[in-house]
PDB file of C-alpha atoms in Angstrom:
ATOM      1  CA  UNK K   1       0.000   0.000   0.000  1.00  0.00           C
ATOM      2  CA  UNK K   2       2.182   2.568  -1.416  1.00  0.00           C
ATOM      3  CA  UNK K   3       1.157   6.767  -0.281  1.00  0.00           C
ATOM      4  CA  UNK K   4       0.346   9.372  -3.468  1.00  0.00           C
ATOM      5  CA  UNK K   5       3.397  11.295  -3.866  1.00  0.00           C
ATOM      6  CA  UNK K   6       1.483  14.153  -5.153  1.00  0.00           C
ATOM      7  CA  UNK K   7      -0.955  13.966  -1.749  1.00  0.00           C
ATOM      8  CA  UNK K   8       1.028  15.801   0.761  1.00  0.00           C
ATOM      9  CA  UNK K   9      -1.993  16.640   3.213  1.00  0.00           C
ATOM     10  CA  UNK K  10      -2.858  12.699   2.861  1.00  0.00           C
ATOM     11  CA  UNK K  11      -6.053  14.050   1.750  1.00  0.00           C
ATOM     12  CA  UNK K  12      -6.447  10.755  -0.334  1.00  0.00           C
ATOM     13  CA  UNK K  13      -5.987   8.479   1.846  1.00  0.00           C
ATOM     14  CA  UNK K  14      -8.443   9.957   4.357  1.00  0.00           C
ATOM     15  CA  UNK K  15     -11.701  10.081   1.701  1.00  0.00           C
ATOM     16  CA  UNK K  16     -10.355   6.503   0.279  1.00  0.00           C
ATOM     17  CA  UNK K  17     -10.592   5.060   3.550  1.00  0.00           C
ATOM     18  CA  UNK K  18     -13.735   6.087   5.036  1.00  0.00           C
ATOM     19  CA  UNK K  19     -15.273   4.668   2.274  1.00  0.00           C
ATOM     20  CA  UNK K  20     -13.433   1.386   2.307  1.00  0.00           C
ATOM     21  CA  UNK K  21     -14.363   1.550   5.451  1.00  0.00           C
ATOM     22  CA  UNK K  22     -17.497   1.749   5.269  1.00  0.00           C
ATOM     23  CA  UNK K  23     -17.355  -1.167   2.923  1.00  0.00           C
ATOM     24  CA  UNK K  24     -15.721  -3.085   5.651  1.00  0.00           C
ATOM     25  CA  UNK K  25     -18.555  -2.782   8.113  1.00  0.00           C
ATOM     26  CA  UNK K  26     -20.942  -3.949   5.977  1.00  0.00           C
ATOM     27  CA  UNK K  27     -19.319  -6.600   4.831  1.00  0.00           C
ATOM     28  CA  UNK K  28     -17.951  -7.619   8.366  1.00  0.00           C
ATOM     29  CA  UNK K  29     -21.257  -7.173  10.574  1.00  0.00           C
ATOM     30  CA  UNK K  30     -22.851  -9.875  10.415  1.00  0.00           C
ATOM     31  CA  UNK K  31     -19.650 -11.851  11.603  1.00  0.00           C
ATOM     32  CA  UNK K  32     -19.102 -10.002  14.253  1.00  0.00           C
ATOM     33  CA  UNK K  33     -22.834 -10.003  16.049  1.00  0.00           C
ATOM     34  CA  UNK K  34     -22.159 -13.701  16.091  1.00  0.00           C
ATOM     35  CA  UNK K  35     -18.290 -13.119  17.650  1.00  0.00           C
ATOM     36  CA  UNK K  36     -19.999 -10.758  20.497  1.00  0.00           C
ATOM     37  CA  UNK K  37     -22.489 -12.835  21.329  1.00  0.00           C
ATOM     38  CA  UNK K  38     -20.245 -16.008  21.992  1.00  0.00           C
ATOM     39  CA  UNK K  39     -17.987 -13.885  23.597  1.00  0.00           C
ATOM     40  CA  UNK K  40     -20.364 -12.942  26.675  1.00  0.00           C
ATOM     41  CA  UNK K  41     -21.976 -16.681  26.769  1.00  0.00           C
ATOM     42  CA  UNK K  42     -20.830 -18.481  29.934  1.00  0.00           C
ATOM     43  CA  UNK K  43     -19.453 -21.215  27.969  1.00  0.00           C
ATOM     44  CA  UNK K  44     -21.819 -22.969  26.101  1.00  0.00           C
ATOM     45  CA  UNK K  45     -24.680 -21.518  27.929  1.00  0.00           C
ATOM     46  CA  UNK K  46     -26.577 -20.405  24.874  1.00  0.00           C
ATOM     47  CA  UNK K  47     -24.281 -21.576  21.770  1.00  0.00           C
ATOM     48  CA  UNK K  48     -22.666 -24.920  21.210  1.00  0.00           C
ATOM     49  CA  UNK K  49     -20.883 -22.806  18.102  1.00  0.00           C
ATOM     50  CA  UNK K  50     -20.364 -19.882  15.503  1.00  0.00           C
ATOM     51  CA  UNK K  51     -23.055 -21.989  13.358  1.00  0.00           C
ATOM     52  CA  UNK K  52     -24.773 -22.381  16.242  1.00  0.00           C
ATOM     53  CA  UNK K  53     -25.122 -19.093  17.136  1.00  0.00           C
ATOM     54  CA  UNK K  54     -25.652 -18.300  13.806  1.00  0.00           C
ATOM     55  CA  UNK K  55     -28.738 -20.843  13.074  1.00  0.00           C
ATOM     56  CA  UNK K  56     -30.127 -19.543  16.384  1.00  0.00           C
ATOM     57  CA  UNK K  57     -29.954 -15.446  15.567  1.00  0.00           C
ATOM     58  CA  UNK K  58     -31.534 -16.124  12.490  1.00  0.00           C
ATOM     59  CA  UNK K  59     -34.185 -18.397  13.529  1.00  0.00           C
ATOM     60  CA  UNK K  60     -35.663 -16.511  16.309  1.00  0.00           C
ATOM     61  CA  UNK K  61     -34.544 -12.727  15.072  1.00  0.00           C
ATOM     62  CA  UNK K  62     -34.610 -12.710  11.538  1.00  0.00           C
ATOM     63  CA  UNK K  63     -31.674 -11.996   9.703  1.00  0.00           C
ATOM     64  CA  UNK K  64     -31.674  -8.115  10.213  1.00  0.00           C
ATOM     65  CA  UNK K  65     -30.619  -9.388  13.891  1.00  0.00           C
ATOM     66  CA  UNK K  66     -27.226  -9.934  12.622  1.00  0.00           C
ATOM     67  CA  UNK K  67     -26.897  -5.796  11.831  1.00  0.00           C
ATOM     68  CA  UNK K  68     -28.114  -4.731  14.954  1.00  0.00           C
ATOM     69  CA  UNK K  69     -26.179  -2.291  16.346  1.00  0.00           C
ATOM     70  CA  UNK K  70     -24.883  -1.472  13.006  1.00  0.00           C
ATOM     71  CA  UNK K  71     -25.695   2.262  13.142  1.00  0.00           C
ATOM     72  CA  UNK K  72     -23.427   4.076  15.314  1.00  0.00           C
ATOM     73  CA  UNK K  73     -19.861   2.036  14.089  1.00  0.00           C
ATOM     74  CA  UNK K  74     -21.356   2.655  10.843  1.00  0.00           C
ATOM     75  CA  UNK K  75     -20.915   6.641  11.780  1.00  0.00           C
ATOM     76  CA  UNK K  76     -17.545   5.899  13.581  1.00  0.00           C
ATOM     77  CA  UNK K  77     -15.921   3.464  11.044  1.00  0.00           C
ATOM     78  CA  UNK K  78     -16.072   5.803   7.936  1.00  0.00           C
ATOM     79  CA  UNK K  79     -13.818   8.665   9.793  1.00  0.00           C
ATOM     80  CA  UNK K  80     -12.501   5.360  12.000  1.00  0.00           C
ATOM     81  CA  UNK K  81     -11.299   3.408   8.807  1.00  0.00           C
ATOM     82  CA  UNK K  82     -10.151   7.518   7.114  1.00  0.00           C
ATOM     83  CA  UNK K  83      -8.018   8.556  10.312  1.00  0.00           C
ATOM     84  CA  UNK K  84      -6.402   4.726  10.510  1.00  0.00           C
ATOM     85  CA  UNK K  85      -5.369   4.794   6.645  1.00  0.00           C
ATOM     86  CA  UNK K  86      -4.231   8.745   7.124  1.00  0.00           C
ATOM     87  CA  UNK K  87      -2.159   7.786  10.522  1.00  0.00           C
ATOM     88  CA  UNK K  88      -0.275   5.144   8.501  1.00  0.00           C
ATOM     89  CA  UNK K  89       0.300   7.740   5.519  1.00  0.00           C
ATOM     90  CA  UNK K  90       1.221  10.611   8.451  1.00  0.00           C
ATOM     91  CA  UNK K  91       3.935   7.979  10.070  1.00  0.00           C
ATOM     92  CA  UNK K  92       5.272   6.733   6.233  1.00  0.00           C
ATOM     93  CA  UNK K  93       6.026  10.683   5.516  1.00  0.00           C
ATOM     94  CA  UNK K  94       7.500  11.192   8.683  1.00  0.00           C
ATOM     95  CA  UNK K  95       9.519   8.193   8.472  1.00  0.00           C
ATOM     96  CA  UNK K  96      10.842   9.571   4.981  1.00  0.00           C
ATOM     97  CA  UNK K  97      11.753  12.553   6.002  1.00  0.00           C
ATOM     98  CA  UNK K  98      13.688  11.300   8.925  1.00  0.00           C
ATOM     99  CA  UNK K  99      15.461   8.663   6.883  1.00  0.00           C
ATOM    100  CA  UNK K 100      16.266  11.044   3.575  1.00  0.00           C
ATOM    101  CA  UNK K 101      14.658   8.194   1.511  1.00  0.00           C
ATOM    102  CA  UNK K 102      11.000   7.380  -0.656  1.00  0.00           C
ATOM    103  CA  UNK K 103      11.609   3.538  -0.081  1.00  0.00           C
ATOM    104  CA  UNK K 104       9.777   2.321   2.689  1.00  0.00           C
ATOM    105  CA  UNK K 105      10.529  -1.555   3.858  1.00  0.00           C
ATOM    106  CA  UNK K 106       7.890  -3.631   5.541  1.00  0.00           C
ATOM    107  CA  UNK K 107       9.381  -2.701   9.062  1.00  0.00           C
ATOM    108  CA  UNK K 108       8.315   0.789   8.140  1.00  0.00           C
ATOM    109  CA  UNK K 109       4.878  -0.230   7.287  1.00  0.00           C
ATOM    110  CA  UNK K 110       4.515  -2.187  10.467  1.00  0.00           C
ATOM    111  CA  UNK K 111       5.176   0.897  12.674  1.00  0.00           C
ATOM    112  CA  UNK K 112       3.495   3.240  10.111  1.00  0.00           C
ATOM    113  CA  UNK K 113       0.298   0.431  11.250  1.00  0.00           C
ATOM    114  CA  UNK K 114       1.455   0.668  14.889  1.00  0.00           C
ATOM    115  CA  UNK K 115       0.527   4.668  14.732  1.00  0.00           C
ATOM    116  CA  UNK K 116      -2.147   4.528  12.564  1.00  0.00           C
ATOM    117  CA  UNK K 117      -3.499   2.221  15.549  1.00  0.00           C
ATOM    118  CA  UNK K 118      -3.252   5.187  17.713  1.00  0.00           C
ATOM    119  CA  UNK K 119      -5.007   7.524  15.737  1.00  0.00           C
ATOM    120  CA  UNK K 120      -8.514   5.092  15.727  1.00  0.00           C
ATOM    121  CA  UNK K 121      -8.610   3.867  19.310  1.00  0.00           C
ATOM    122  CA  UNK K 122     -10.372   7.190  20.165  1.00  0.00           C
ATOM    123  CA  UNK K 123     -12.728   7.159  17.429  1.00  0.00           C
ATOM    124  CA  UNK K 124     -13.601   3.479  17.497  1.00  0.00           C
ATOM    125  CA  UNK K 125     -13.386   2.596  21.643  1.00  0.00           C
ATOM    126  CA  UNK K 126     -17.516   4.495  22.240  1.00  0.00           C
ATOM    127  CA  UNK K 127     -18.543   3.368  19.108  1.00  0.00           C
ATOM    128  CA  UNK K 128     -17.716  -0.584  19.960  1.00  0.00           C
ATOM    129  CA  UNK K 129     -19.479  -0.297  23.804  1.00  0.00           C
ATOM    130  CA  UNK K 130     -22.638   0.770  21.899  1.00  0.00           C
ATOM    131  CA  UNK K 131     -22.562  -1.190  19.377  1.00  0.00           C
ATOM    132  CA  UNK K 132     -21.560  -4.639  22.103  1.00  0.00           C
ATOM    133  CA  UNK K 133     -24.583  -3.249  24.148  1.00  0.00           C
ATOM    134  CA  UNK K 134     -26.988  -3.347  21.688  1.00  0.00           C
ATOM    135  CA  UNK K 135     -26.090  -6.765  20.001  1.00  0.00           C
ATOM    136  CA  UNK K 136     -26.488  -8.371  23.102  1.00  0.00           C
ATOM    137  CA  UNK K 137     -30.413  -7.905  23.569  1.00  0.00           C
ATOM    138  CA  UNK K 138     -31.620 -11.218  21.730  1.00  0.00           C
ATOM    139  CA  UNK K 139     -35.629 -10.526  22.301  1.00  0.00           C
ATOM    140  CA  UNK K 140     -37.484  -9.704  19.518  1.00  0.00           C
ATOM    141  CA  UNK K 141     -39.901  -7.873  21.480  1.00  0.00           C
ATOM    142  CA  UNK K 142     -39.264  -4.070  21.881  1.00  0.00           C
ATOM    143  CA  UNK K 143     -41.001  -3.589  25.035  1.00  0.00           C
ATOM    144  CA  UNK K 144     -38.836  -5.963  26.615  1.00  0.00           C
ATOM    145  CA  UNK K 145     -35.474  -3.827  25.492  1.00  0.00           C
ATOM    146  CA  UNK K 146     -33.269  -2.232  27.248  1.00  0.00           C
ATOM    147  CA  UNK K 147     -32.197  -0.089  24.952  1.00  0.00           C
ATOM    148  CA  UNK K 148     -34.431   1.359  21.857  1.00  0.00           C
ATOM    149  CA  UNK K 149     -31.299   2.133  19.971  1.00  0.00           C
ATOM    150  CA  UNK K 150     -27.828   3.984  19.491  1.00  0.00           C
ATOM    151  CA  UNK K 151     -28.702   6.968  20.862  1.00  0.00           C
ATOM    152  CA  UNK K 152     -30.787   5.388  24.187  1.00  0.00           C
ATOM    153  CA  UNK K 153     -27.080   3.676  24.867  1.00  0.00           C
ATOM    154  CA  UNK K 154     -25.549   7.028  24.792  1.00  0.00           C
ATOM    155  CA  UNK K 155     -28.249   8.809  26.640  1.00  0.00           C
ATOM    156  CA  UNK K 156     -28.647   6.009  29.569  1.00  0.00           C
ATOM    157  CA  UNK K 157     -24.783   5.573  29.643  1.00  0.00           C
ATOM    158  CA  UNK K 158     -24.360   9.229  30.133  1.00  0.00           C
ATOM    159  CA  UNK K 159     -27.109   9.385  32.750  1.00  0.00           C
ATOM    160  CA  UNK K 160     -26.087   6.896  35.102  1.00  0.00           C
ATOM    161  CA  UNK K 161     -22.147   7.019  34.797  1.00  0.00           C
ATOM    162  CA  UNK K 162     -20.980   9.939  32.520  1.00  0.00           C
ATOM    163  CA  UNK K 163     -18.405  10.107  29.909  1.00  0.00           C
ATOM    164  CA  UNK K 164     -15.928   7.992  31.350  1.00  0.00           C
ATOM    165  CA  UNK K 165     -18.847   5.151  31.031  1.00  0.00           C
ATOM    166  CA  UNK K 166     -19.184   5.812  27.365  1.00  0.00           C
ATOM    167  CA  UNK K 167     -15.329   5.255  27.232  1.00  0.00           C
ATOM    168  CA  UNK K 168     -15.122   2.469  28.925  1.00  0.00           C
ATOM    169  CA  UNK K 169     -12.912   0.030  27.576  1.00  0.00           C
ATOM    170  CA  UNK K 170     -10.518   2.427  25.729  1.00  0.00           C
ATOM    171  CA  UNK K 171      -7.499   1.062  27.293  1.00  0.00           C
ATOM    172  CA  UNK K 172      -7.579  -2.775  26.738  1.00  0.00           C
ATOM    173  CA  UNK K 173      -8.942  -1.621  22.723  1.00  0.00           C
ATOM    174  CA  UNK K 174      -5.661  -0.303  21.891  1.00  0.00           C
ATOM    175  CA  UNK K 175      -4.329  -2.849  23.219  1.00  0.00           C
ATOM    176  CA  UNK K 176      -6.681  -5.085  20.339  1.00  0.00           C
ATOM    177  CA  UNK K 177      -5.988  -2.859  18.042  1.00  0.00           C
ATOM    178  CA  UNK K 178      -2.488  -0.988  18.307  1.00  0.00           C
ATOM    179  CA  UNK K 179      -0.729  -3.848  17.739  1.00  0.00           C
ATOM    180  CA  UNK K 180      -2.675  -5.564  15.954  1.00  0.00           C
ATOM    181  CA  UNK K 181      -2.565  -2.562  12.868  1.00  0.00           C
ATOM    182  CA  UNK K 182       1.482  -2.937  13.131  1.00  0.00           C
ATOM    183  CA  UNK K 183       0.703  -6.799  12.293  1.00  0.00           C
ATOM    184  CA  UNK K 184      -1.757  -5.688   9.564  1.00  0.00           C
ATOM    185  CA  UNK K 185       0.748  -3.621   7.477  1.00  0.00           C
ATOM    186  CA  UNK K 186       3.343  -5.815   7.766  1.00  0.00           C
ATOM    187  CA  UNK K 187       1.406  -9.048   6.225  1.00  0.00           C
ATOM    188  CA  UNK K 188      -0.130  -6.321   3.987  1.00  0.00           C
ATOM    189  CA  UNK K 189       3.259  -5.156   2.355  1.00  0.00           C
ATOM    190  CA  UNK K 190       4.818  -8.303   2.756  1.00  0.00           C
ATOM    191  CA  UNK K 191       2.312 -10.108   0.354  1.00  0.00           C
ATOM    192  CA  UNK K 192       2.168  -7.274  -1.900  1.00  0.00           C
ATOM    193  CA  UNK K 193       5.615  -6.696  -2.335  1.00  0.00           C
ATOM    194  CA  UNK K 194       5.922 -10.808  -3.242  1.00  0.00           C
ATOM    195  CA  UNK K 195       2.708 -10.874  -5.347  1.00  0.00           C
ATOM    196  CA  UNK K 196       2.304  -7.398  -6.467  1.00  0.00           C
ATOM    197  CA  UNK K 197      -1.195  -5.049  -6.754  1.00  0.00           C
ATOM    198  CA  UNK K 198      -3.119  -6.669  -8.526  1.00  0.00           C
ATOM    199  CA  UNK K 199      -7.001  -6.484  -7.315  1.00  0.00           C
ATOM    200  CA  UNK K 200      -6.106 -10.565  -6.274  1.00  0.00           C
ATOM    201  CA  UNK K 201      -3.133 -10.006  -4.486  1.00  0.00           C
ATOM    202  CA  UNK K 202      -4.466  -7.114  -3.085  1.00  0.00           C
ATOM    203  CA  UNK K 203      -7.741  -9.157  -1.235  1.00  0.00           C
ATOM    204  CA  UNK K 204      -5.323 -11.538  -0.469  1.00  0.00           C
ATOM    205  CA  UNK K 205      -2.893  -9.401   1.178  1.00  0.00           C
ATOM    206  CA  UNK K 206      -5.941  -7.818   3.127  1.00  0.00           C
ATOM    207  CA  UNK K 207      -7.464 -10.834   4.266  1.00  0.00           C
ATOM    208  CA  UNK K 208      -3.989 -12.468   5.824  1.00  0.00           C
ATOM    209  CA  UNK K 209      -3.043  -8.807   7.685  1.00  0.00           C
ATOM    210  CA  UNK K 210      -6.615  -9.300   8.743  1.00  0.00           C
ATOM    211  CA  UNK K 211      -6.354 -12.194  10.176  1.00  0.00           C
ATOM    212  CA  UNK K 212      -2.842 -11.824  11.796  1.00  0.00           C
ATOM    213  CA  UNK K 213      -4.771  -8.686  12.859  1.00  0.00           C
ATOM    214  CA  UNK K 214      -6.961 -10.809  15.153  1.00  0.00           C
ATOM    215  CA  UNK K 215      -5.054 -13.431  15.633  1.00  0.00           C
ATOM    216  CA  UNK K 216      -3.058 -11.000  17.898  1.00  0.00           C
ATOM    217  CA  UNK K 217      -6.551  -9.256  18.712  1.00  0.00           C
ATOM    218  CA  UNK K 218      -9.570 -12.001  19.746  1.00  0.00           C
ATOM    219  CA  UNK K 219      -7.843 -11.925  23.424  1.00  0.00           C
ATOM    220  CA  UNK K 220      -8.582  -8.195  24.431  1.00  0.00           C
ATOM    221  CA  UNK K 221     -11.417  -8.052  22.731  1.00  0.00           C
ATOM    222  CA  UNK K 222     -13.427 -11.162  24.889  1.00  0.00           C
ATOM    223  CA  UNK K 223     -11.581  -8.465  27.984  1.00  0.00           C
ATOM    224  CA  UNK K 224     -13.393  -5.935  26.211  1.00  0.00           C
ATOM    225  CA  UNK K 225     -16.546  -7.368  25.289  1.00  0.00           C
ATOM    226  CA  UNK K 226     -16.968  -8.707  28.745  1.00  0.00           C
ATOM    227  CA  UNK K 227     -15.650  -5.469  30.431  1.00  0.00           C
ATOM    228  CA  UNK K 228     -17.664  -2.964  28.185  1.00  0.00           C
ATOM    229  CA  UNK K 229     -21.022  -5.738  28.810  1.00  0.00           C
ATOM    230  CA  UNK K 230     -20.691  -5.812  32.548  1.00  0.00           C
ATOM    231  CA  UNK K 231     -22.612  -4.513  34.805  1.00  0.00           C
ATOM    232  CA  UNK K 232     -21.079  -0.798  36.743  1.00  0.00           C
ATOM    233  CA  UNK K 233     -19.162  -1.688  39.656  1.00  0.00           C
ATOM    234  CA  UNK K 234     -19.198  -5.296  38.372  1.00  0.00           C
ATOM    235  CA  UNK K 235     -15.064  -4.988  37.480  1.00  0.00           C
ATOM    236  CA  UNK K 236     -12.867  -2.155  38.543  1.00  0.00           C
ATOM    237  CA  UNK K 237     -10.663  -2.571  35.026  1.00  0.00           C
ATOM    238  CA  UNK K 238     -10.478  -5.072  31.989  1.00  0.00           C
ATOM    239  CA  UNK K 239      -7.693  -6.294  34.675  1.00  0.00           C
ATOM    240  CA  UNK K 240     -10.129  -7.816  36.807  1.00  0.00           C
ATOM    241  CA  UNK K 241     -12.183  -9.820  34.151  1.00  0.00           C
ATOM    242  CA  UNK K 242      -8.844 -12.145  33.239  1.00  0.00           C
ATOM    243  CA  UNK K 243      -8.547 -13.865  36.551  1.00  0.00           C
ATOM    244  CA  UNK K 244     -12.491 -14.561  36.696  1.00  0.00           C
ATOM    245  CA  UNK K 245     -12.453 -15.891  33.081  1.00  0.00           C
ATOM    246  CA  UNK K 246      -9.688 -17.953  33.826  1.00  0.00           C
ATOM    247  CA  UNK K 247     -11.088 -19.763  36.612  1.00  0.00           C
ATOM    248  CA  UNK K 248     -14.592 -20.395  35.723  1.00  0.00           C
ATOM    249  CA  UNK K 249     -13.691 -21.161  31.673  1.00  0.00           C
ATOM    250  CA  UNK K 250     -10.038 -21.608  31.446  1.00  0.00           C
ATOM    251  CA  UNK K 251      -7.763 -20.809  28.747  1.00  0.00           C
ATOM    252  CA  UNK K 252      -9.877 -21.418  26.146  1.00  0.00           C
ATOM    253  CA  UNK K 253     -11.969 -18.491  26.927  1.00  0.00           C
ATOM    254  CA  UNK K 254      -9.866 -16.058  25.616  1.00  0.00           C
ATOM    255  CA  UNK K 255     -10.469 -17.001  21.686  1.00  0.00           C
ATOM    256  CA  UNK K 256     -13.921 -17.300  22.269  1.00  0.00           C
ATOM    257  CA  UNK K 257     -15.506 -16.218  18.733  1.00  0.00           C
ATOM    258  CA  UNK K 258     -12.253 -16.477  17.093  1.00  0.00           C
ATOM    259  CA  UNK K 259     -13.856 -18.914  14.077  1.00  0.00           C
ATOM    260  CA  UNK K 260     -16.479 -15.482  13.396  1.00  0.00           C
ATOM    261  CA  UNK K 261     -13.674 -13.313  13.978  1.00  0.00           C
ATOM    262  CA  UNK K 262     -11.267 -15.118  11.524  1.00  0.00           C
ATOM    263  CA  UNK K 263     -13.588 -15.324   8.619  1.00  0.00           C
ATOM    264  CA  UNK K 264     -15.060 -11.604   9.196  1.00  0.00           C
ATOM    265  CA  UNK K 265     -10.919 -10.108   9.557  1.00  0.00           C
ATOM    266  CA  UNK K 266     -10.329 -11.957   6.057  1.00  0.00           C
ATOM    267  CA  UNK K 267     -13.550 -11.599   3.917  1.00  0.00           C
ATOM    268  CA  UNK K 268     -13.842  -7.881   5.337  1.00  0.00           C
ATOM    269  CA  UNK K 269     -10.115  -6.657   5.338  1.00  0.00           C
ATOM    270  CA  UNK K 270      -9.720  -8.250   1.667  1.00  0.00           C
ATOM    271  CA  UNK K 271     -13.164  -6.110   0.414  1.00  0.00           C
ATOM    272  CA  UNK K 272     -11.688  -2.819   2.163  1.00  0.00           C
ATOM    273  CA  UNK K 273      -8.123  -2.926   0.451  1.00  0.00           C
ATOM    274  CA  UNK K 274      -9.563  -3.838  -2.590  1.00  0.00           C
ATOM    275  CA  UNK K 275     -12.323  -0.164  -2.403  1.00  0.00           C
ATOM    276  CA  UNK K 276      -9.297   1.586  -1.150  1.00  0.00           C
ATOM    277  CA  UNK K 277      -6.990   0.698  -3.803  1.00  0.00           C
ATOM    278  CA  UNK K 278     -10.039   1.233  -6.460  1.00  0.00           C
ATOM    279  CA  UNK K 279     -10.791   4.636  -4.710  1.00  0.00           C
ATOM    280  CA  UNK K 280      -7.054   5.742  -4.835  1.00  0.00           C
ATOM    281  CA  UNK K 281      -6.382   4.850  -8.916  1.00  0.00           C
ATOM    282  CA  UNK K 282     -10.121   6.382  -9.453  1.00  0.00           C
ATOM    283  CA  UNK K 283      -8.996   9.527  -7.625  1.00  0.00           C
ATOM    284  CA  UNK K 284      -5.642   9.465  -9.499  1.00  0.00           C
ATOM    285  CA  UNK K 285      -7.633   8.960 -12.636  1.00  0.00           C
ATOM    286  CA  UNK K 286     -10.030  11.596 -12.911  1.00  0.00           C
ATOM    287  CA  UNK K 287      -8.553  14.128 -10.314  1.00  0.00           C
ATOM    288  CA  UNK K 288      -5.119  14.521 -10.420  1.00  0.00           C
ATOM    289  CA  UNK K 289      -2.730  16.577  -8.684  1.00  0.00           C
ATOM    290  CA  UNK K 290       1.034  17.742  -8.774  1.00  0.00           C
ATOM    291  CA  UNK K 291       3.252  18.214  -6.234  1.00  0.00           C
ATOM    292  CA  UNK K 292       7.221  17.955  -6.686  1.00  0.00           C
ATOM    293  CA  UNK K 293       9.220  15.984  -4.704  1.00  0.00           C
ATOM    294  CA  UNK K 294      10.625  18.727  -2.063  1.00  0.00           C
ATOM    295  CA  UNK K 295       7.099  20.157  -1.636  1.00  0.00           C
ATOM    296  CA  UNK K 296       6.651  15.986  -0.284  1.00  0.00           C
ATOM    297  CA  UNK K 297       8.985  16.006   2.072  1.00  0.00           C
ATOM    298  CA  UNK K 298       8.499  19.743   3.482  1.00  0.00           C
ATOM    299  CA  UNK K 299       5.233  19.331   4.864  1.00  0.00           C
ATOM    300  CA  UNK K 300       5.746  16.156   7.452  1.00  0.00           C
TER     301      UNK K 300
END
């Protein structure tokens, strides 16, 4: 995933992801109300499987159950998916001006990933509790919901525990997702770089940083599903849910949902590459710019 030389503000990369992005979610939504919801099962409570889960949600919700909740990431991955794709192209510039050279190796990619990690935690960490909060009610009744929507999460969150309630869990998802980006980049460019850009190579490419993505990133995330899920006053810190997962589930508990996970990090990752690439030549295409080569390096 090379930068546009001739896109000094990263300007590119910012519209080109949030519509990837977007592209993601809707591709990956479905997979993850089934990961959430066998996350925060006492295990096998509800779900023998992913199939399981799957045959169940549909049965007894319909298949719009499997985009509940869908809303509000939907408004926080398009700038989400645009400020992690501009934090990567922020860190490559910097990283060439530092170094006095264009050619960036895989290493540079992977901390380029590492930073652009950084810049999403903020934007995606309230977006995720909602969204956990509101895949989690299974009855089909409205009456008997909790919550009537995105915006009832945010309103009852805010009533009965403030901000810091609505960004809870902000911690232990960059620790998901920090190092997990560094991972992406690195099987990104790696594939790339042995199989080249092609639209292919390019799904391919997204789907294994994807995976290695969560691979690295099912852990936290059962910490912060069951963390952002609890109760208040239930745990003092994603700290506190390890040691009580542990005991009652064992080790295994940690990759809970990690079949859901797997398939939604390559199917969706692959898709978003491929609309960010497509969005990048199309840009390149029909609007495009000049900028010479010192003007590049002035401005990071």
């Amino acid at each position: 995933m090379g930068i546009a030389e001739d896109d000094p503000t990263g300007i590119r990369s910012f519209v080109a992801g949030g519509i990837s992005g977007a592209a993601f979610l809707v591709t990956g939504q479905p997979f993850d109300t089934i990961k959430v919801r066998m996350q925060n099962q006492e295990k096998g409570s509800v779900y023998r499987s992913s199939l399981d889960c799957l045959r169940k949600t549909v049965y007894r919700e319909g298949p719009r159950a499997l985009y509940k909740g869908m809303s509000t990431p939907l408004l926080a991955c398009i700038p989400y998916s645009a400020v992690w794709f501009l934090g990567h192209d922020h860190m490559i510039r910097f990283q060439q001006h530092v170094l006095g050279r264009e050619e960036m190796s895989v290493l540079n990619h992977g901390i380029g990933g590492l930073w652009a990690g950084v810049y999403m935690t903020f934007i995606i960490a309230p977006g995720e509790r909602v969204k956990c909060l509101l895949q989690l009610q299974t009855d089909k009744r409205k009456a008997h919901r909790q919550y009537s929507g995105p915006v009832d999460v945010l309103r009852q969150t805010l009533r009965t525990g403030g901000l810091r309630q609505v960004f809870r869990g902000t911690f232990v998802t960059a620790l998901r997702d920090v190092p997990g980006s560094g991972l992406f980049y690195v099987l990104y460019q790696a594939t790339t770089q042995r199989y080249g850009e092609t639209s292919s190579s390019v799904m391919l490419a997204g789907g294994l940083g994807g995976m290695a993505m969560w691979l690295w990133g099912v852990p936290p995330d059962v910490l912060k599903t069951k963390f952002q899920t609890a109760p208040p006053g239930k745990y003092n810190s994603f700290l506190d849910v390890a040691p009580e997962l542990y005991r009652r589930e064992g080790p295994g508990a940690f990759f809970k949902g990690f079949a859901p996970s797997g398939m939604r990090a390559f199917l969706a990752n692959g898709v978003c590459l491929v609309v960010y690439d497509l969005v990048m030549q199309a840009w390149k295409k029909y609007l495009p710019t000049t900028t010479n080569k010192h003007q590049l390096y002035s401005t990071v």
